[in-house]
């Protein structure tokens, strides 16, 4: 029985250190080490090429190196091999920081002040108190839940929308397609933290933008596939959407000729909102390997029929 780390090579040594210290009984290999593919039972990987079970014939569990698992298709995994998404404290902390920063960029119109600075324009504008703004989070999973408390501490009113209903103190919650429009009508700033599935692909589109308050802001940290980019550009150009903070794109890296690069109402980053921290990631995987060896159900297993 062996474990293979097959993700970002620059972080492999930190994963190795945690395994050496906390799970010396689990033989650890990283992709650059000589190893026998037939001995690999547990695999951490970000993007798969080809069918993983053909390469590792006795694979028992595949762990995604990140929270998202939309990069895996049925062609990568036979249905009987469980797929587990990443849930670890560092990923949640990084996302909380980024979403607070993105919300504040929109709330204080720092995107407008960046443009003003470039143009040598001195133009202070009135401040809207945080308690007069509602931030709405789409997707109340591990990461959606993690952003709520720091946003609350900044003083924002909060709303949340999820597939199944949630009751969260201090958050107005909405569930399912039938409550989506009531949720959107509340959101001065909308944060997308949904997984990318057939149901959620293209959900940030002209129809959704039309249901937000005039001039609302968007923070997309889910996936590029959630956003219909042409619809957002049209809504930004009309002022229907006041500004957008974008971390993920239909094509990554974002092509040089894309209008987002120079749009005065867009602040963009190269898919870095959050990242799995090796220590937390390795501990989460070790805990799950131990559960699996003990015959207990895996934590954070992906329901492949739902796509997340
Ligand atoms: P989780 O699986 O923990 O949460 C997903 C949530 O979305 C669940 O609460 C689920 O509802 C809800 N949901 C799923 N489908 C729908 C739907 N059709 N309508 C309404 N709600 C829905 O995922 P995480 O919170 O860990 O991660 C979310 C996403 O964040 C990842 O999939 C990834 O795409 C993105 N991400 C981006 C990063 C970046 O750097 N930009 C970094 C990490 C993640 P229910 O509770 O009912 O199942
Ligand atoms: C993830 C990501 O899904 O980094 O973890 O996007």
Coordinates of C-alpha atoms and ligand atoms in Angstrom, one line a residue:
X1 CA 0.0 0.0 0.0
X2 CA 1.5 3.4 -1.0
X3 CA 0.5 7.0 -1.5
X4 CA 1.5 9.1 -4.5
X5 CA 1.5 12.9 -4.5
X6 CA 1.1 14.0 -8.1
X7 CA 0.3 17.7 -7.9
X8 CA 2.3 21.0 -7.7
X9 CA 6.0 19.7 -7.5
X10 CA 7.1 22.8 -5.6
X11 CA 5.0 21.8 -2.6
X12 CA 5.8 18.1 -2.7
X13 CA 8.5 18.4 0.0
X14 CA 6.1 19.9 2.5
X15 CA 3.6 17.0 1.9
X16 CA 6.5 14.6 2.4
X17 CA 7.5 16.2 5.7
X18 CA 4.0 15.8 7.1
X19 CA 3.7 12.2 6.0
X20 CA 7.1 11.5 7.5
X21 CA 6.2 13.0 10.8
X22 CA 2.6 12.0 11.1
X23 CA 2.1 8.9 9.0
X24 CA 5.5 7.0 8.7
X25 CA 3.5 3.8 8.2
X26 CA 2.2 5.1 4.8
X27 CA 4.9 4.9 2.1
X28 CA 5.0 8.3 0.4
X29 CA 6.1 8.9 -3.2
X30 CA 5.9 12.1 -5.2
X31 CA 5.7 12.0 -9.0
X32 CA 9.5 12.5 -9.4
X33 CA 10.3 9.5 -7.2
X34 CA 10.8 6.0 -8.7
X35 CA 7.7 4.0 -7.8
X36 CA 5.8 1.0 -8.8
X37 CA 2.4 2.2 -10.2
X38 CA 0.8 -1.1 -9.1
X39 CA 1.6 -0.3 -5.5
X40 CA -0.3 3.0 -5.5
X41 CA -3.6 2.8 -3.6
X42 CA -4.1 6.5 -2.8
X43 CA -3.4 9.4 -5.2
X44 CA -3.5 13.2 -4.8
X45 CA -3.7 14.9 -8.2
X46 CA -4.9 18.2 -9.6
X47 CA -5.4 17.4 -13.3
X48 CA -5.5 14.0 -14.7
X49 CA -4.4 13.0 -18.2
X50 CA -5.9 9.7 -19.4
X51 CA -7.5 7.1 -17.4
X52 CA -6.0 7.0 -13.9
X53 CA -7.1 3.4 -13.2
X54 CA -5.1 2.2 -16.2
X55 CA -2.0 3.9 -14.9
X56 CA -2.5 2.8 -11.3
X57 CA -4.4 -0.5 -11.6
X58 CA -5.0 -1.0 -7.8
X59 CA -6.1 2.6 -7.0
X60 CA -8.5 2.7 -4.1
X61 CA -9.1 6.5 -3.7
X62 CA -8.4 9.6 -5.7
X63 CA -8.0 12.9 -3.8
X64 CA -8.4 16.1 -5.6
X65 CA -5.5 18.5 -4.7
X66 CA -8.1 21.3 -4.6
X67 CA -11.7 21.9 -3.6
X68 CA -12.9 21.7 -7.2
X69 CA -13.3 18.4 -9.0
X70 CA -14.8 19.6 -12.3
X71 CA -11.4 18.9 -13.9
X72 CA -12.1 15.2 -13.6
X73 CA -14.3 13.5 -16.2
X74 CA -15.7 9.9 -16.3
X75 CA -12.9 9.2 -18.7
X76 CA -10.4 9.8 -15.9
X77 CA -12.0 7.6 -13.3
X78 CA -13.9 4.4 -13.4
X79 CA -17.1 4.8 -11.4
X80 CA -16.0 2.5 -8.6
X81 CA -13.0 4.5 -7.5
X82 CA -14.1 7.1 -4.9
X83 CA -13.1 10.8 -5.6
X84 CA -12.6 13.1 -2.6
X85 CA -12.5 16.9 -2.7
X86 CA -10.1 19.0 -0.6
X87 CA -11.4 20.5 2.6
X88 CA -8.7 21.9 4.8
X89 CA -8.4 25.0 7.0
X90 CA -5.8 26.9 4.9
X91 CA -8.0 26.8 1.8
X92 CA -10.9 28.3 3.8
X93 CA -8.7 31.0 5.3
X94 CA -7.3 32.0 1.9
X95 CA -10.7 32.2 0.4
X96 CA -12.1 34.3 3.3
X97 CA -9.2 36.8 2.8
X98 CA -9.7 37.1 -0.9
X99 CA -13.5 37.4 -0.7
X100 CA -13.3 40.1 1.9
X101 CA -10.7 42.0 -0.2
X102 CA -12.9 41.6 -3.3
X103 CA -16.0 42.8 -1.5
X104 CA -14.2 45.8 -0.1
X105 CA -12.8 46.7 -3.5
X106 CA -16.4 46.9 -4.7
X107 CA -17.9 48.4 -1.6
X108 CA -15.4 51.3 -1.4
X109 CA -15.2 51.6 -5.2
X110 CA -11.4 51.0 -5.0
X111 CA -11.7 49.7 -8.6
X112 CA -12.8 53.2 -9.5
X113 CA -10.0 54.8 -7.5
X114 CA -7.4 52.6 -9.2
X115 CA -8.6 54.0 -12.6
X116 CA -8.6 57.5 -11.0
X117 CA -5.0 57.1 -10.0
X118 CA -4.0 56.0 -13.5
X119 CA -5.7 59.1 -14.9
X120 CA -4.4 61.5 -12.3
X121 CA -7.9 62.3 -11.1
X122 CA -8.6 63.5 -7.5
X123 CA -12.3 62.6 -6.9
X124 CA -13.4 61.5 -3.5
X125 CA -16.9 60.0 -3.3
X126 CA -19.3 59.5 -0.5
X127 CA -19.0 56.4 1.7
X128 CA -21.9 54.0 2.0
X129 CA -21.8 52.3 5.5
X130 CA -21.3 48.5 5.3
X131 CA -24.5 47.9 7.2
X132 CA -26.4 49.4 4.3
X133 CA -25.0 46.8 1.9
X134 CA -26.0 43.2 1.6
X135 CA -23.4 40.7 0.4
X136 CA -24.9 37.5 -1.0
X137 CA -23.0 34.2 -1.2
X138 CA -24.0 31.6 -3.8
X139 CA -23.0 28.2 -2.5
X140 CA -22.9 27.6 1.3
X141 CA -20.4 24.8 1.3
X142 CA -17.0 24.6 3.0
X143 CA -15.8 27.8 1.4
X144 CA -19.1 29.7 1.3
X145 CA -19.5 29.2 5.0
X146 CA -15.9 30.3 5.7
X147 CA -16.4 33.7 4.1
X148 CA -19.5 34.6 6.1
X149 CA -18.0 35.3 9.6
X150 CA -15.3 37.8 8.4
X151 CA -17.8 39.6 6.2
X152 CA -20.1 39.9 9.2
X153 CA -17.2 41.3 11.2
X154 CA -16.8 44.0 8.6
X155 CA -20.4 45.0 9.2
X156 CA -22.1 43.8 6.0
X157 CA -25.7 42.4 5.9
X158 CA -25.5 38.9 4.7
X159 CA -27.6 36.6 2.5
X160 CA -26.8 33.1 1.3
X161 CA -28.2 30.8 -1.4
X162 CA -27.7 27.1 -1.5
X163 CA -29.2 23.9 -3.1
X164 CA -30.4 22.5 0.2
X165 CA -31.7 24.8 2.9
X166 CA -29.4 26.1 5.7
X167 CA -30.1 28.0 8.9
X168 CA -27.2 30.3 9.8
X169 CA -27.4 32.9 12.5
X170 CA -27.3 36.5 11.1
X171 CA -27.6 35.3 7.5
X172 CA -30.8 35.5 5.4
X173 CA -30.8 32.1 3.7
X174 CA -32.6 31.0 0.5
X175 CA -32.7 27.6 -1.1
X176 CA -33.2 26.1 -4.6
X177 CA -34.3 27.5 -7.9
X178 CA -37.6 28.8 -6.5
X179 CA -35.9 31.1 -4.0
X180 CA -33.1 32.3 -6.3
X181 CA -34.7 35.5 -7.5
X182 CA -35.7 36.7 -4.0
X183 CA -32.1 36.1 -3.0
X184 CA -30.7 38.0 -6.0
X185 CA -32.9 41.0 -5.4
X186 CA -31.2 41.4 -2.0
X187 CA -27.5 41.3 -3.2
X188 CA -25.7 44.5 -3.6
X189 CA -22.6 42.4 -4.0
X190 CA -22.8 38.8 -5.2
X191 CA -20.1 36.2 -4.5
X192 CA -20.1 33.0 -6.5
X193 CA -18.7 30.0 -4.6
X194 CA -20.6 27.3 -6.3
X195 CA -19.0 24.2 -7.7
X196 CA -19.0 23.9 -11.5
X197 CA -21.6 21.3 -12.5
X198 CA -24.0 20.8 -15.5
X199 CA -26.6 22.7 -13.3
X200 CA -24.4 25.7 -12.4
X201 CA -22.5 26.2 -15.7
X202 CA -23.3 29.6 -17.2
X203 CA -25.4 30.6 -14.1
X204 CA -23.8 34.1 -14.0
X205 CA -25.6 35.4 -17.1
X206 CA -27.7 38.3 -18.4
X207 CA -30.9 36.9 -16.8
X208 CA -29.2 36.7 -13.3
X209 CA -27.6 40.2 -13.7
X210 CA -31.1 41.6 -14.5
X211 CA -32.4 40.3 -11.2
X212 CA -29.7 42.1 -9.1
X213 CA -30.1 45.6 -7.8
X214 CA -29.0 48.2 -10.4
X215 CA -25.2 48.7 -10.2
X216 CA -24.5 45.5 -8.1
X217 CA -21.0 44.1 -7.9
X218 CA -19.9 40.6 -8.7
X219 CA -17.1 38.5 -7.2
X220 CA -16.5 35.3 -9.1
X221 CA -14.2 32.9 -7.3
X222 CA -16.1 29.7 -8.4
X223 CA -15.0 28.7 -11.9
X224 CA -14.8 30.6 -15.2
X225 CA -17.5 28.2 -16.5
X226 CA -20.0 29.9 -14.2
X227 CA -19.7 33.2 -16.0
X228 CA -21.0 34.1 -19.4
X229 CA -18.3 36.6 -20.1
X230 CA -20.0 38.4 -23.0
X231 CA -23.1 39.0 -20.8
X232 CA -20.9 40.5 -18.0
X233 CA -19.1 42.8 -20.4
X234 CA -22.4 44.0 -21.8
X235 CA -23.8 44.5 -18.3
X236 CA -20.7 46.4 -17.1
X237 CA -20.7 48.6 -20.2
X238 CA -24.4 49.6 -19.5
X239 CA -23.7 50.1 -15.8
X240 CA -26.2 47.4 -15.0
X241 CA -23.4 45.7 -13.1
X242 CA -21.2 48.3 -11.3
X243 CA -17.9 46.3 -11.0
X244 CA -16.5 42.8 -11.1
X245 CA -13.7 41.1 -9.2
X246 CA -12.8 38.0 -11.2
X247 CA -10.3 35.3 -10.2
X248 CA -11.4 32.5 -12.6
X249 CA -12.0 32.5 -16.4
X250 CA -13.3 30.4 -19.2
X251 CA -9.8 30.2 -20.6
X252 CA -6.8 30.3 -18.2
X253 CA -4.4 32.0 -18.5
X254 CA -6.8 34.8 -19.7
X255 CA -5.9 35.5 -23.4
X256 CA -3.9 38.7 -23.9
X257 CA -6.6 40.2 -26.2
X258 CA -9.4 39.7 -23.7
X259 CA -11.4 42.8 -22.9
X260 CA -11.3 42.1 -19.1
X261 CA -7.6 43.0 -18.9
X262 CA -8.2 46.7 -19.6
X263 CA -11.9 47.1 -18.5
X264 CA -12.1 50.0 -16.0
X265 CA -14.7 48.3 -13.9
X266 CA -12.9 44.9 -13.6
X267 CA -10.3 43.9 -11.1
X268 CA -8.8 40.5 -12.0
X269 CA -6.3 38.0 -10.6
X270 CA -4.8 34.8 -12.0
X271 CA -6.8 32.0 -10.2
X272 CA -5.1 32.6 -6.9
X273 CA -8.0 33.4 -4.6
X274 CA -7.1 30.4 -2.5
X275 CA -4.8 27.4 -2.5
X276 CA -4.5 24.2 -0.6
X277 CA -1.9 24.5 2.1
X278 CA 0.4 21.4 2.1
X279 CA 0.2 20.9 5.9
X280 CA -3.6 21.0 6.1
X281 CA -4.0 19.2 2.8
X282 CA -1.7 16.3 3.9
X283 CA -3.4 16.0 7.3
X284 CA -6.8 15.9 5.7
X285 CA -5.6 13.1 3.3
X286 CA -3.9 11.1 6.1
X287 CA -7.1 11.3 8.2
X288 CA -9.1 10.0 5.3
X289 CA -6.7 7.2 4.4
X290 CA -6.9 6.0 8.0
X291 CA -10.7 6.1 7.8
X292 CA -10.6 4.1 4.6
X293 CA -8.2 1.5 6.0
X294 CA -10.5 1.2 9.0
X295 CA -13.5 0.6 6.8
X296 CA -15.1 3.9 7.7
X297 CA -16.9 6.2 5.2
X298 CA -14.6 8.8 3.5
X299 CA -15.1 12.4 4.4
X300 CA -15.9 14.9 1.6
X301 CA -16.5 12.2 -1.0
X302 CA -17.8 13.6 -4.3
X303 CA -21.2 12.5 -5.4
X304 CA -20.3 12.0 -9.0
X305 CA -24.0 11.9 -10.1
X306 CA -24.3 15.6 -8.8
X307 CA -20.9 16.6 -10.0
X308 CA -19.5 17.8 -6.7
Ligands
LIG1 P1 -18.6 22.4 -1.4 O1 -18.8 21.2 -2.2 O2 -18.2 22.3 0.0 O3 -19.9 23.4 -1.5 C1 -20.6 23.6 -2.6 C2 -21.9 24.2 -2.2 O4 -22.6 24.6 -3.4 C3 -22.8 23.3 -1.4 O5 -23.3 23.9 -0.2 C4 -23.9 23.0 -2.4 O6 -25.2 22.8 -1.8 C5 -24.0 24.2 -3.2 N1 -24.5 23.9 -4.6 C6 -24.1 23.0 -5.4 N2 -24.9 23.0 -6.5 C7 -25.8 24.0 -6.3 C8 -26.9 24.5 -7.1 N3 -27.2 24.0 -8.3 N4 -27.6 25.5 -6.6 C9 -27.4 26.0 -5.4 N5 -26.4 25.6 -4.6 C10 -25.6 24.6 -5.1 O7 -17.5 23.2 -2.2 P2 -16.4 24.3 -1.6 O8 -17.2 25.3 -0.8 O9 -15.3 23.6 -1.0 O10 -15.9 24.9 -3.0 C11 -16.7 25.6 -3.9 C12 -16.0 25.9 -5.2 O11 -15.0 27.0 -5.0 C13 -15.1 24.8 -5.7 O12 -15.9 23.8 -6.4 C14 -14.2 25.5 -6.7 O13 -14.9 25.6 -8.0 C15 -14.1 26.9 -6.1 N6 -12.8 27.2 -5.6 C16 -12.1 28.2 -6.2 C17 -10.8 28.6 -5.7 C18 -10.1 29.7 -6.3 O14 -8.9 29.9 -6.0 N7 -10.7 30.5 -7.1 C19 -10.2 27.8 -4.7 C20 -11.0 26.7 -4.1 C21 -12.2 26.5 -4.6 P3 -25.6 21.5 -0.9 O15 -25.1 21.9 0.5 O16 -27.1 21.4 -0.9 O17 -24.9 20.3 -1.4
LIG2 C1 -9.4 24.7 -6.0 C2 -8.8 25.8 -6.7 O1 -10.5 24.1 -6.5 O2 -7.7 26.1 -6.4 O3 -9.0 24.3 -5.0 O4 -9.4 26.3 -7.7

